[in-house]
Amino acid sequence: MLEYATYALVLLSLGMYVVLDGYDLGVGMLSLFAKGEGRREHGELIATAWDANESWLVLAGVALWAGLPGVYATVLPGVYLPLIGMLLAIILRGMGLEFQSAAAGYRRGWALLFGWASVAATLCQGLVLGGVLSGLRQHGGSFSGGAFDWLTPYSVLCALGLVVLYLLAGAAWLQDKTEGAARERAGRAGRPLLVGTTVAALILGFGLEIADPEKFRFDEPVRAALYWTAVAGAVAAGAVAWHGFGRRPDWRPFAGVVAAQVCGLLALVAATAPVIVPPELTLHQASSPHSSQTFLVVGVGLCMPVVFAYNAYAWWAFRGKFTQTPEAPLAPLRVRAREARQARPEPGGLVVVARRVLLTVPGIGLAAVSQDVFGGIASWIDPVGVALLSATALLAWLLSDRRDQRDGVFDLDPQDADSARVRT
Amino acid sequence: MASPAAIELSRWQFAITAIFHMSFPALTVGLSVLLAVVQTAYVRTGNPLYQQIFRFWKKIFAVGFGLGVVAGTVMTFEFGLNWGVFAHAVGPVIGVTIGMEVITAFFLEAGFIGVMLYGEGRVKPRTMALASWMVASGTLLSTTWILSANSWMQDPAGYTETAGQFHPGDWMTILLNPAFTYRFPHMLLAVLISASWFVGGISAWYLVKQRRAAFPFARRCLSIALGVLAILMPIQFYYGDATAGFMAQHQPAKLQALEGNWQTDNNGYNLVVIPDTGQGKNDLRITVPHLGAVIGHDLTGEAHVPGLLQSPPDERPNMWSVFYGFRAMYFIALAMFATALAGLVLRLRRRLFDSRRFLRWMVWMTPAGVIAITGGWITAETGRQPWVVYGKLRTADALSHLTTAEAATTLTAFVLLYATLLAIWVRYIVRTVKAGPEAPAAPILGKEAPVA
């Protein structure tokens, strides 16, 4: 039973990833169709959330490692090249996004990098998914196939299908988050993308069955019932999205797309469980010992509500249409008159040398003794010595900081403020 | 059995991706704490100086954090990509530890980073401070879990071995393993210290360059950084020494390689060695006589430092990386300690903010912490070789079913990408620093046109 909980955890993270990072990769790909500042705005749209979205991929990976090490150790080397490709694309994407966001104005290079890296990441994800679904050769919990086993017609189709799906999610998200021309464009793109996604889903669904007819036991009534329920759910959700595109309320298409994605994933699970890596690696063979799974499921399970709560808060903080809030100027100064501090004249030559020597020698001695460099006879010497040295430093720092504060060393100068105004 | 070339390439790949990833948390963990502190100070005092400090370091933190996240995503998969056998063997133990890191730390950071970076104007300053503290707690928690996982590999405990897989026995023993109790405080202090050098060095640059408008900003930051350093450096030396003592007991070969001796006939402290690993001797050795024995707590100065020939040939780490990795960390740490105490003395004598020579030295110390951390990790990780799980699983046996060509291709791709990324990141820091902190608003109501 426990392994089903682990499996559910992996699926939950994977599902969350597809739903969340799906729209955000889709927005990235759609940014290629925008121009100039519009492209930059696509990046800004997801800047607040992409870290959190990507975390689900990390959780999926790690939960797989911890709970089903057999799958992790088979799948990762099995889809080595596309997976590394995806990681490289994710790095490039993060780079494009961060530097575009940090730059003062629109930067064509960063924007294009962000867009194309989104495309590459999606394609590689599709290849990984398709590669796994086409089956990986494994032996005793580790991969034993060749370097290009993942490259099959099915995995290529899967990659293309995933691009269309993410584009659809991106368009739905854009309609929810933008106003004006961008919203209308997203609304118009929605329906053709929905058709494309449906076609892709049909091809891939049937392709899966042709690829491996024996493995899908649709003669089991429970399985068939679950499968068809999920498919029906996906169709209904798709219809909601279809109706919602280009029409208010703007949240509806995204909700529909998300529901359709969830149903699609459930259908896939219903068709394949308990086989995780076709052709034959099942949940039971791949799972880790009970003590690991218990710790994982309980630990993660206890944290999950908290995670959902603050993620929901973060969503709520940035709810509604996207607006670019220009950064307000710094809070106004409270001016206090102070006398300028005079630097004391430095005494010359020998005095300085003597003073430095006198400070350095006991300094080294103090440090050496407190660190017990010479080997104390009692074990308490170094902790106590170190604590004394640090406490003295803390005290000295606090006193001198208080003094500097009184002297106005840290006061912002109103003159700097004025001169800055004039310059800008 | 994987080919030696594939093993070698995979080791390089892991080393490069890990070091690259590490250099971001080395700055962002400390910066996140600084940001939380100054935002709290702003909420409490309303002094725009703290807002200015927050906004400036936020710019560097945001990009560094983002790059750290994507580089960290790579690490999550790296365990299984090249090291499938390792992943299968340790998944039940370390996979769970890292899973807990993701759910408790990664999500905490990622969940609040949006509010922290983009929340201004949407949420209250107080909420921003709370979000900053959450991000800081996330980064600190993350350090904790990662060190627990890595320390377990250094000194495995609390497990049973079944059919080539480690099964967890007692979770408390696994998570709080013996090596963790030494290495965690050492690393925690290290990340705080390295961020302090970064902040202190950049602040000193404004003072050296006489950027008057940035003086209050630079003085405040320099003061905080040097204060943190003066307090933490002594403690760090203590923990460093304790960690080395622990390693001498549990991983004798690492300490032997670190001291740079082959025969056990030297009572000195080696400054430079050119080891000949094939023949098991040093081609060149520059030694301070008797110092090695004194450091080993023998005041007569005669005790011999253990040499690497004491370990069997197939259990010896590479002396080059361990020796010089340690020297890089240790010598820089000495410079750090001296600088921090000198800074404190200057501070007490009211000369800190005007003493050009010291400030210029501070600028040179900007990357000191990151370099020291890198050296330390090179010592820790290459010193553990040829084991990946010390004493239990050899690195050579841990590789995935992988061709040399695959390993070589991806290694090249990572090297090229990371080199580019590093260059751009450094350029970004330089540009941001040159642009300087934002000018404060005028003290008057702030709406009327400036008088030119």
PDB file of C-alpha atoms in Angstrom, chain A residues 47-48 50-52 54-59 61-62 65-66 69-70 72-73 76-77 80-81 83-84 87-88 90-92 95 98-99 101-102 110 141 143-145 147 288-289 291-292 295 299-300 303-304 307 310-311 313-314 317-319 323 327-335 341 344-346 355 359 367 371-375 382-383 386 389-390 393-394 396-397 400-401 403-405 407 409-414 416-418 420-421, chain B residues 13 42 45-49 51-52 55 58 62-63 65-66 69-70 73-74 76-77 79-82 84 87-88 90-92 94-96 98-100 102-104 106-108 110-115 118 122-123 127 165 167-168 171 175 212-213 216 219-220 223-224 227 230-231 234-235 237-238 294 297 299 337 344-345 347-351 353-354 400-402 406-407 410 413-414 417-418 421 424 428 438-443 446 451:
ATOM      1  CA  ALA A  47       8.794  36.276 -12.900  1.00  0.00           C
ATOM      2  CA  THR A  48       6.983  36.040  -9.573  1.00  0.00           C
ATOM      3  CA  TRP A  50       8.585  30.452 -12.041  1.00  0.00           C
ATOM      4  CA  ASP A  51      10.831  29.484  -9.110  1.00  0.00           C
ATOM      5  CA  ALA A  52       7.930  27.946  -7.279  1.00  0.00           C
ATOM      6  CA  GLU A  54       9.979  24.682 -11.173  1.00  0.00           C
ATOM      7  CA  SER A  55      10.291  23.420  -7.617  1.00  0.00           C
ATOM      8  CA  TRP A  56       7.658  20.816  -8.419  1.00  0.00           C
ATOM      9  CA  LEU A  57       9.950  19.287 -11.008  1.00  0.00           C
ATOM     10  CA  VAL A  58      12.677  19.066  -8.397  1.00  0.00           C
ATOM     11  CA  LEU A  59      10.249  17.496  -5.943  1.00  0.00           C
ATOM     12  CA  GLY A  61      12.693  14.054  -9.289  1.00  0.00           C
ATOM     13  CA  VAL A  62      13.670  13.697  -5.671  1.00  0.00           C
ATOM     14  CA  TRP A  65      14.722   8.985  -6.207  1.00  0.00           C
ATOM     15  CA  ALA A  66      13.760   8.492  -2.583  1.00  0.00           C
ATOM     16  CA  PRO A  69      14.984   4.449  -6.686  1.00  0.00           C
ATOM     17  CA  GLY A  70      14.598   1.677  -9.235  1.00  0.00           C
ATOM     18  CA  TYR A  72      15.033   6.933 -10.940  1.00  0.00           C
ATOM     19  CA  ALA A  73      18.103   4.832 -11.675  1.00  0.00           C
ATOM     20  CA  LEU A  76      17.524   8.989 -15.846  1.00  0.00           C
ATOM     21  CA  PRO A  77      20.350   7.147 -17.600  1.00  0.00           C
ATOM     22  CA  TYR A  80      20.241  10.749 -20.602  1.00  0.00           C
ATOM     23  CA  LEU A  81      20.638  13.069 -23.584  1.00  0.00           C
ATOM     24  CA  LEU A  83      17.122  15.048 -19.952  1.00  0.00           C
ATOM     25  CA  ILE A  84      20.457  16.840 -19.954  1.00  0.00           C
ATOM     26  CA  LEU A  87      18.398  20.846 -17.859  1.00  0.00           C
ATOM     27  CA  LEU A  88      20.595  22.962 -20.122  1.00  0.00           C
ATOM     28  CA  ILE A  90      16.157  25.276 -18.118  1.00  0.00           C
ATOM     29  CA  ILE A  91      19.422  26.980 -17.215  1.00  0.00           C
ATOM     30  CA  LEU A  92      19.377  29.074 -20.370  1.00  0.00           C
ATOM     31  CA  MET A  95      19.348  33.044 -17.438  1.00  0.00           C
ATOM     32  CA  GLU A  98      16.649  36.815 -14.887  1.00  0.00           C
ATOM     33  CA  PHE A  99      18.878  39.012 -17.001  1.00  0.00           C
ATOM     34  CA  SER A 101      14.182  41.199 -15.852  1.00  0.00           C
ATOM     35  CA  ALA A 102      17.278  42.802 -14.343  1.00  0.00           C
ATOM     36  CA  TRP A 110      17.760  37.832 -23.511  1.00  0.00           C
ATOM     37  CA  GLY A 141      17.031  -1.816 -11.254  1.00  0.00           C
ATOM     38  CA  PHE A 143      19.237   0.897 -17.283  1.00  0.00           C
ATOM     39  CA  SER A 144      20.881  -1.410 -19.798  1.00  0.00           C
ATOM     40  CA  GLY A 145      19.929   0.036 -23.188  1.00  0.00           C
ATOM     41  CA  ALA A 147      22.364   5.985 -25.916  1.00  0.00           C
ATOM     42  CA  SER A 288      12.529   1.649  -1.747  1.00  0.00           C
ATOM     43  CA  PRO A 289      12.315  -0.055   1.689  1.00  0.00           C
ATOM     44  CA  SER A 291      11.263   2.831   6.427  1.00  0.00           C
ATOM     45  CA  SER A 292      12.305   5.213   3.625  1.00  0.00           C
ATOM     46  CA  PHE A 295       9.613   8.840   6.336  1.00  0.00           C
ATOM     47  CA  GLY A 299       7.473  14.020   6.197  1.00  0.00           C
ATOM     48  CA  VAL A 300       6.346  15.374   2.864  1.00  0.00           C
ATOM     49  CA  CYS A 303       4.709  19.726   5.010  1.00  0.00           C
ATOM     50  CA  MET A 304       2.413  19.685   1.988  1.00  0.00           C
ATOM     51  CA  VAL A 307       3.470  24.442   1.179  1.00  0.00           C
ATOM     52  CA  TYR A 310       1.982  29.773   1.318  1.00  0.00           C
ATOM     53  CA  ASN A 311       1.974  29.083  -2.385  1.00  0.00           C
ATOM     54  CA  TYR A 313      -0.753  33.175  -0.489  1.00  0.00           C
ATOM     55  CA  ALA A 314       1.894  34.048  -3.072  1.00  0.00           C
ATOM     56  CA  ALA A 317      -0.588  38.471  -3.490  1.00  0.00           C
ATOM     57  CA  PHE A 318      -0.207  38.706  -7.270  1.00  0.00           C
ATOM     58  CA  ARG A 319      -3.846  37.999  -8.130  1.00  0.00           C
ATOM     59  CA  THR A 323       0.326  45.369 -13.739  1.00  0.00           C
ATOM     60  CA  GLU A 327       9.334  51.105  -8.199  1.00  0.00           C
ATOM     61  CA  ALA A 328       8.497  53.957  -5.854  1.00  0.00           C
ATOM     62  CA  PRO A 329      11.352  56.245  -4.837  1.00  0.00           C
ATOM     63  CA  LEU A 330      12.988  55.645  -1.479  1.00  0.00           C
ATOM     64  CA  ALA A 331      11.133  56.859   1.580  1.00  0.00           C
ATOM     65  CA  PRO A 332      11.830  60.520   2.354  1.00  0.00           C
ATOM     66  CA  LEU A 333      14.663  61.442   4.631  1.00  0.00           C
ATOM     67  CA  ARG A 334      14.301  62.818   8.073  1.00  0.00           C
ATOM     68  CA  VAL A 335      17.035  65.397   8.300  1.00  0.00           C
ATOM     69  CA  ARG A 341      33.247  64.700  11.618  1.00  0.00           C
ATOM     70  CA  ARG A 344      42.245  63.188  13.327  1.00  0.00           C
ATOM     71  CA  PRO A 345      45.722  63.853  11.976  1.00  0.00           C
ATOM     72  CA  GLU A 346      47.811  60.711  11.601  1.00  0.00           C
ATOM     73  CA  ARG A 355      51.845  50.818  17.522  1.00  0.00           C
ATOM     74  CA  LEU A 359      48.826  45.591  18.331  1.00  0.00           C
ATOM     75  CA  ALA A 367      44.130  34.365  18.666  1.00  0.00           C
ATOM     76  CA  GLN A 371      42.296  28.686  19.308  1.00  0.00           C
ATOM     77  CA  ASP A 372      44.360  26.363  21.445  1.00  0.00           C
ATOM     78  CA  VAL A 373      47.085  26.243  18.834  1.00  0.00           C
ATOM     79  CA  PHE A 374      49.644  25.079  21.383  1.00  0.00           C
ATOM     80  CA  GLY A 375      47.585  22.183  22.635  1.00  0.00           C
ATOM     81  CA  ASP A 382      39.343  26.321  22.996  1.00  0.00           C
ATOM     82  CA  PRO A 383      35.552  26.594  23.221  1.00  0.00           C
ATOM     83  CA  VAL A 386      36.820  31.201  21.173  1.00  0.00           C
ATOM     84  CA  LEU A 389      37.212  36.240  21.596  1.00  0.00           C
ATOM     85  CA  SER A 390      33.935  36.350  19.678  1.00  0.00           C
ATOM     86  CA  ALA A 393      34.497  41.268  19.096  1.00  0.00           C
ATOM     87  CA  LEU A 394      30.729  41.541  19.360  1.00  0.00           C
ATOM     88  CA  ALA A 396      33.584  46.090  20.478  1.00  0.00           C
ATOM     89  CA  TRP A 397      31.515  46.123  17.329  1.00  0.00           C
ATOM     90  CA  SER A 400      31.798  51.345  17.899  1.00  0.00           C
ATOM     91  CA  ASP A 401      28.644  51.032  15.824  1.00  0.00           C
ATOM     92  CA  ARG A 403      29.323  55.608  18.457  1.00  0.00           C
ATOM     93  CA  ASP A 404      29.400  55.906  14.660  1.00  0.00           C
ATOM     94  CA  GLN A 405      25.631  56.149  14.630  1.00  0.00           C
ATOM     95  CA  ASP A 407      28.460  60.725  14.948  1.00  0.00           C
ATOM     96  CA  VAL A 409      28.484  58.326   9.904  1.00  0.00           C
ATOM     97  CA  PHE A 410      25.519  56.458   8.431  1.00  0.00           C
ATOM     98  CA  ASP A 411      23.256  59.445   7.747  1.00  0.00           C
ATOM     99  CA  LEU A 412      22.086  59.885   4.212  1.00  0.00           C
ATOM    100  CA  ASP A 413      23.098  63.291   2.978  1.00  0.00           C
ATOM    101  CA  PRO A 414      20.195  65.412   1.689  1.00  0.00           C
ATOM    102  CA  ASP A 416      23.100  63.727  -2.519  1.00  0.00           C
ATOM    103  CA  ALA A 417      19.366  63.425  -2.922  1.00  0.00           C
ATOM    104  CA  ASP A 418      19.047  66.844  -4.501  1.00  0.00           C
ATOM    105  CA  ALA A 420      20.589  63.109  -8.002  1.00  0.00           C
ATOM    106  CA  ARG A 421      17.277  64.729  -8.827  1.00  0.00           C
TER     107      ARG A 421
ATOM    108  CA  GLN B  13      31.000  16.688 -14.787  1.00  0.00           C
ATOM    109  CA  TYR B  42      13.618  49.515   7.757  1.00  0.00           C
ATOM    110  CA  THR B  45      13.160  52.645  12.020  1.00  0.00           C
ATOM    111  CA  GLY B  46      11.683  53.926   8.758  1.00  0.00           C
ATOM    112  CA  ASN B  47      15.194  55.012   7.793  1.00  0.00           C
ATOM    113  CA  PRO B  48      15.423  55.075   3.984  1.00  0.00           C
ATOM    114  CA  LEU B  49      19.050  53.980   4.243  1.00  0.00           C
ATOM    115  CA  GLN B  51      15.491  50.529   2.128  1.00  0.00           C
ATOM    116  CA  GLN B  52      18.347  51.636  -0.102  1.00  0.00           C
ATOM    117  CA  ARG B  55      17.006  47.379  -2.893  1.00  0.00           C
ATOM    118  CA  LYS B  58      18.151  42.583  -3.814  1.00  0.00           C
ATOM    119  CA  ALA B  62      17.584  38.020  -7.279  1.00  0.00           C
ATOM    120  CA  VAL B  63      19.784  37.025 -10.188  1.00  0.00           C
ATOM    121  CA  PHE B  65      19.180  33.126  -6.487  1.00  0.00           C
ATOM    122  CA  GLY B  66      17.586  32.394  -9.864  1.00  0.00           C
ATOM    123  CA  VAL B  69      17.885  27.484  -8.482  1.00  0.00           C
ATOM    124  CA  VAL B  70      18.417  26.349 -12.058  1.00  0.00           C
ATOM    125  CA  THR B  73      17.752  21.659 -10.479  1.00  0.00           C
ATOM    126  CA  VAL B  74      20.607  20.175 -12.488  1.00  0.00           C
ATOM    127  CA  THR B  76      18.858  16.973  -8.421  1.00  0.00           C
ATOM    128  CA  PHE B  77      19.006  14.962 -11.597  1.00  0.00           C
ATOM    129  CA  PHE B  79      22.739  11.967  -9.071  1.00  0.00           C
ATOM    130  CA  GLY B  80      20.811   9.623 -11.299  1.00  0.00           C
ATOM    131  CA  LEU B  81      21.987  10.670 -14.756  1.00  0.00           C
ATOM    132  CA  ASN B  82      25.616   9.648 -14.546  1.00  0.00           C
ATOM    133  CA  GLY B  84      22.591   5.396 -11.666  1.00  0.00           C
ATOM    134  CA  ALA B  87      21.367   6.526  -7.051  1.00  0.00           C
ATOM    135  CA  HIS B  88      19.826   3.083  -6.748  1.00  0.00           C
ATOM    136  CA  VAL B  90      21.573   5.326  -1.684  1.00  0.00           C
ATOM    137  CA  GLY B  91      18.127   6.529  -2.817  1.00  0.00           C
ATOM    138  CA  PRO B  92      16.367   5.089   0.260  1.00  0.00           C
ATOM    139  CA  ILE B  94      19.913  10.257   0.779  1.00  0.00           C
ATOM    140  CA  GLY B  95      17.016  10.572  -1.617  1.00  0.00           C
ATOM    141  CA  VAL B  96      14.736  10.962   1.377  1.00  0.00           C
ATOM    142  CA  ILE B  98      17.120  15.601  -0.151  1.00  0.00           C
ATOM    143  CA  GLY B  99      13.394  15.102  -0.607  1.00  0.00           C
ATOM    144  CA  MET B 100      12.897  16.686   2.788  1.00  0.00           C
ATOM    145  CA  VAL B 102      13.013  20.166  -1.323  1.00  0.00           C
ATOM    146  CA  ILE B 103       9.730  20.150   0.555  1.00  0.00           C
ATOM    147  CA  THR B 104      10.858  22.157   3.584  1.00  0.00           C
ATOM    148  CA  PHE B 106      13.272  24.739  -1.668  1.00  0.00           C
ATOM    149  CA  PHE B 107       9.553  25.411  -1.613  1.00  0.00           C
ATOM    150  CA  LEU B 108       9.832  27.870   1.245  1.00  0.00           C
ATOM    151  CA  ALA B 110      10.536  29.666  -3.979  1.00  0.00           C
ATOM    152  CA  GLY B 111       7.160  30.397  -2.412  1.00  0.00           C
ATOM    153  CA  PHE B 112       8.234  33.626  -0.788  1.00  0.00           C
ATOM    154  CA  ILE B 113      10.838  34.889  -3.212  1.00  0.00           C
ATOM    155  CA  GLY B 114       8.143  36.355  -5.466  1.00  0.00           C
ATOM    156  CA  VAL B 115       6.669  38.371  -2.610  1.00  0.00           C
ATOM    157  CA  TYR B 118       8.221  41.927  -6.450  1.00  0.00           C
ATOM    158  CA  ARG B 122       1.544  45.254  -3.351  1.00  0.00           C
ATOM    159  CA  VAL B 123       2.128  44.125   0.203  1.00  0.00           C
ATOM    160  CA  THR B 127       4.978  41.429   4.992  1.00  0.00           C
ATOM    161  CA  GLN B 165      21.169  -1.056  -1.429  1.00  0.00           C
ATOM    162  CA  HIS B 167      18.296   0.604   3.901  1.00  0.00           C
ATOM    163  CA  PRO B 168      17.643   3.148   6.611  1.00  0.00           C
ATOM    164  CA  TRP B 171      16.595   8.043  11.002  1.00  0.00           C
ATOM    165  CA  LEU B 175      20.183  12.688   9.719  1.00  0.00           C
ATOM    166  CA  ARG B 212      30.235  60.290  -1.985  1.00  0.00           C
ATOM    167  CA  ALA B 213      26.577  59.612  -2.682  1.00  0.00           C
ATOM    168  CA  PRO B 216      26.300  56.094   4.063  1.00  0.00           C
ATOM    169  CA  ARG B 219      29.727  52.485   5.538  1.00  0.00           C
ATOM    170  CA  ARG B 220      26.628  50.764   6.878  1.00  0.00           C
ATOM    171  CA  SER B 223      30.210  47.940   9.236  1.00  0.00           C
ATOM    172  CA  ILE B 224      27.750  45.042   9.226  1.00  0.00           C
ATOM    173  CA  GLY B 227      31.186  43.007  12.446  1.00  0.00           C
ATOM    174  CA  ALA B 230      35.047  39.639  13.485  1.00  0.00           C
ATOM    175  CA  ILE B 231      32.534  37.576  15.439  1.00  0.00           C
ATOM    176  CA  PRO B 234      37.278  32.799  15.434  1.00  0.00           C
ATOM    177  CA  ILE B 235      34.370  30.375  15.702  1.00  0.00           C
ATOM    178  CA  PHE B 237      38.610  28.364  12.952  1.00  0.00           C
ATOM    179  CA  TYR B 238      37.472  26.373  15.921  1.00  0.00           C
ATOM    180  CA  VAL B 294      53.185  21.716  17.004  1.00  0.00           C
ATOM    181  CA  HIS B 297      49.585  19.454  19.643  1.00  0.00           C
ATOM    182  CA  LEU B 299      54.956  21.008  21.862  1.00  0.00           C
ATOM    183  CA  PHE B 337      40.971  36.265  10.213  1.00  0.00           C
ATOM    184  CA  LEU B 344      37.827  45.781  14.200  1.00  0.00           C
ATOM    185  CA  VAL B 345      40.894  47.604  15.530  1.00  0.00           C
ATOM    186  CA  ARG B 347      36.945  50.598  13.672  1.00  0.00           C
ATOM    187  CA  LEU B 348      37.621  51.170  17.339  1.00  0.00           C
ATOM    188  CA  ARG B 349      40.200  53.772  16.384  1.00  0.00           C
ATOM    189  CA  ARG B 350      37.675  55.575  14.124  1.00  0.00           C
ATOM    190  CA  ARG B 351      39.836  55.049  11.073  1.00  0.00           C
ATOM    191  CA  PHE B 353      36.099  54.369   6.765  1.00  0.00           C
ATOM    192  CA  ASP B 354      39.082  56.542   5.806  1.00  0.00           C
ATOM    193  CA  SER B 400      25.316   4.453 -14.942  1.00  0.00           C
ATOM    194  CA  HIS B 401      25.261   2.401 -18.093  1.00  0.00           C
ATOM    195  CA  LEU B 402      26.767   5.178 -20.158  1.00  0.00           C
ATOM    196  CA  GLU B 406      27.621  10.621 -24.024  1.00  0.00           C
ATOM    197  CA  ALA B 407      29.614  11.660 -20.985  1.00  0.00           C
ATOM    198  CA  THR B 410      27.373  16.564 -21.977  1.00  0.00           C
ATOM    199  CA  ALA B 413      28.029  21.321 -23.032  1.00  0.00           C
ATOM    200  CA  PHE B 414      28.062  22.000 -19.296  1.00  0.00           C
ATOM    201  CA  LEU B 417      27.394  26.885 -20.748  1.00  0.00           C
ATOM    202  CA  TYR B 418      28.705  27.386 -17.229  1.00  0.00           C
ATOM    203  CA  LEU B 421      27.091  31.968 -17.497  1.00  0.00           C
ATOM    204  CA  ILE B 424      27.833  37.046 -17.628  1.00  0.00           C
ATOM    205  CA  TYR B 428      26.268  41.685 -14.162  1.00  0.00           C
ATOM    206  CA  GLU B 438      19.679  54.337  -5.799  1.00  0.00           C
ATOM    207  CA  ALA B 439      19.831  57.995  -4.703  1.00  0.00           C
ATOM    208  CA  PRO B 440      17.698  58.889  -1.694  1.00  0.00           C
ATOM    209  CA  ALA B 441      14.596  60.999  -2.190  1.00  0.00           C
ATOM    210  CA  ALA B 442      14.739  64.673  -1.284  1.00  0.00           C
ATOM    211  CA  PRO B 443      13.886  65.344   2.358  1.00  0.00           C
ATOM    212  CA  GLY B 446       9.372  65.463  -2.600  1.00  0.00           C
ATOM    213  CA  VAL B 451      15.882  73.840  -8.095  1.00  0.00           C
TER     214      VAL B 451
END
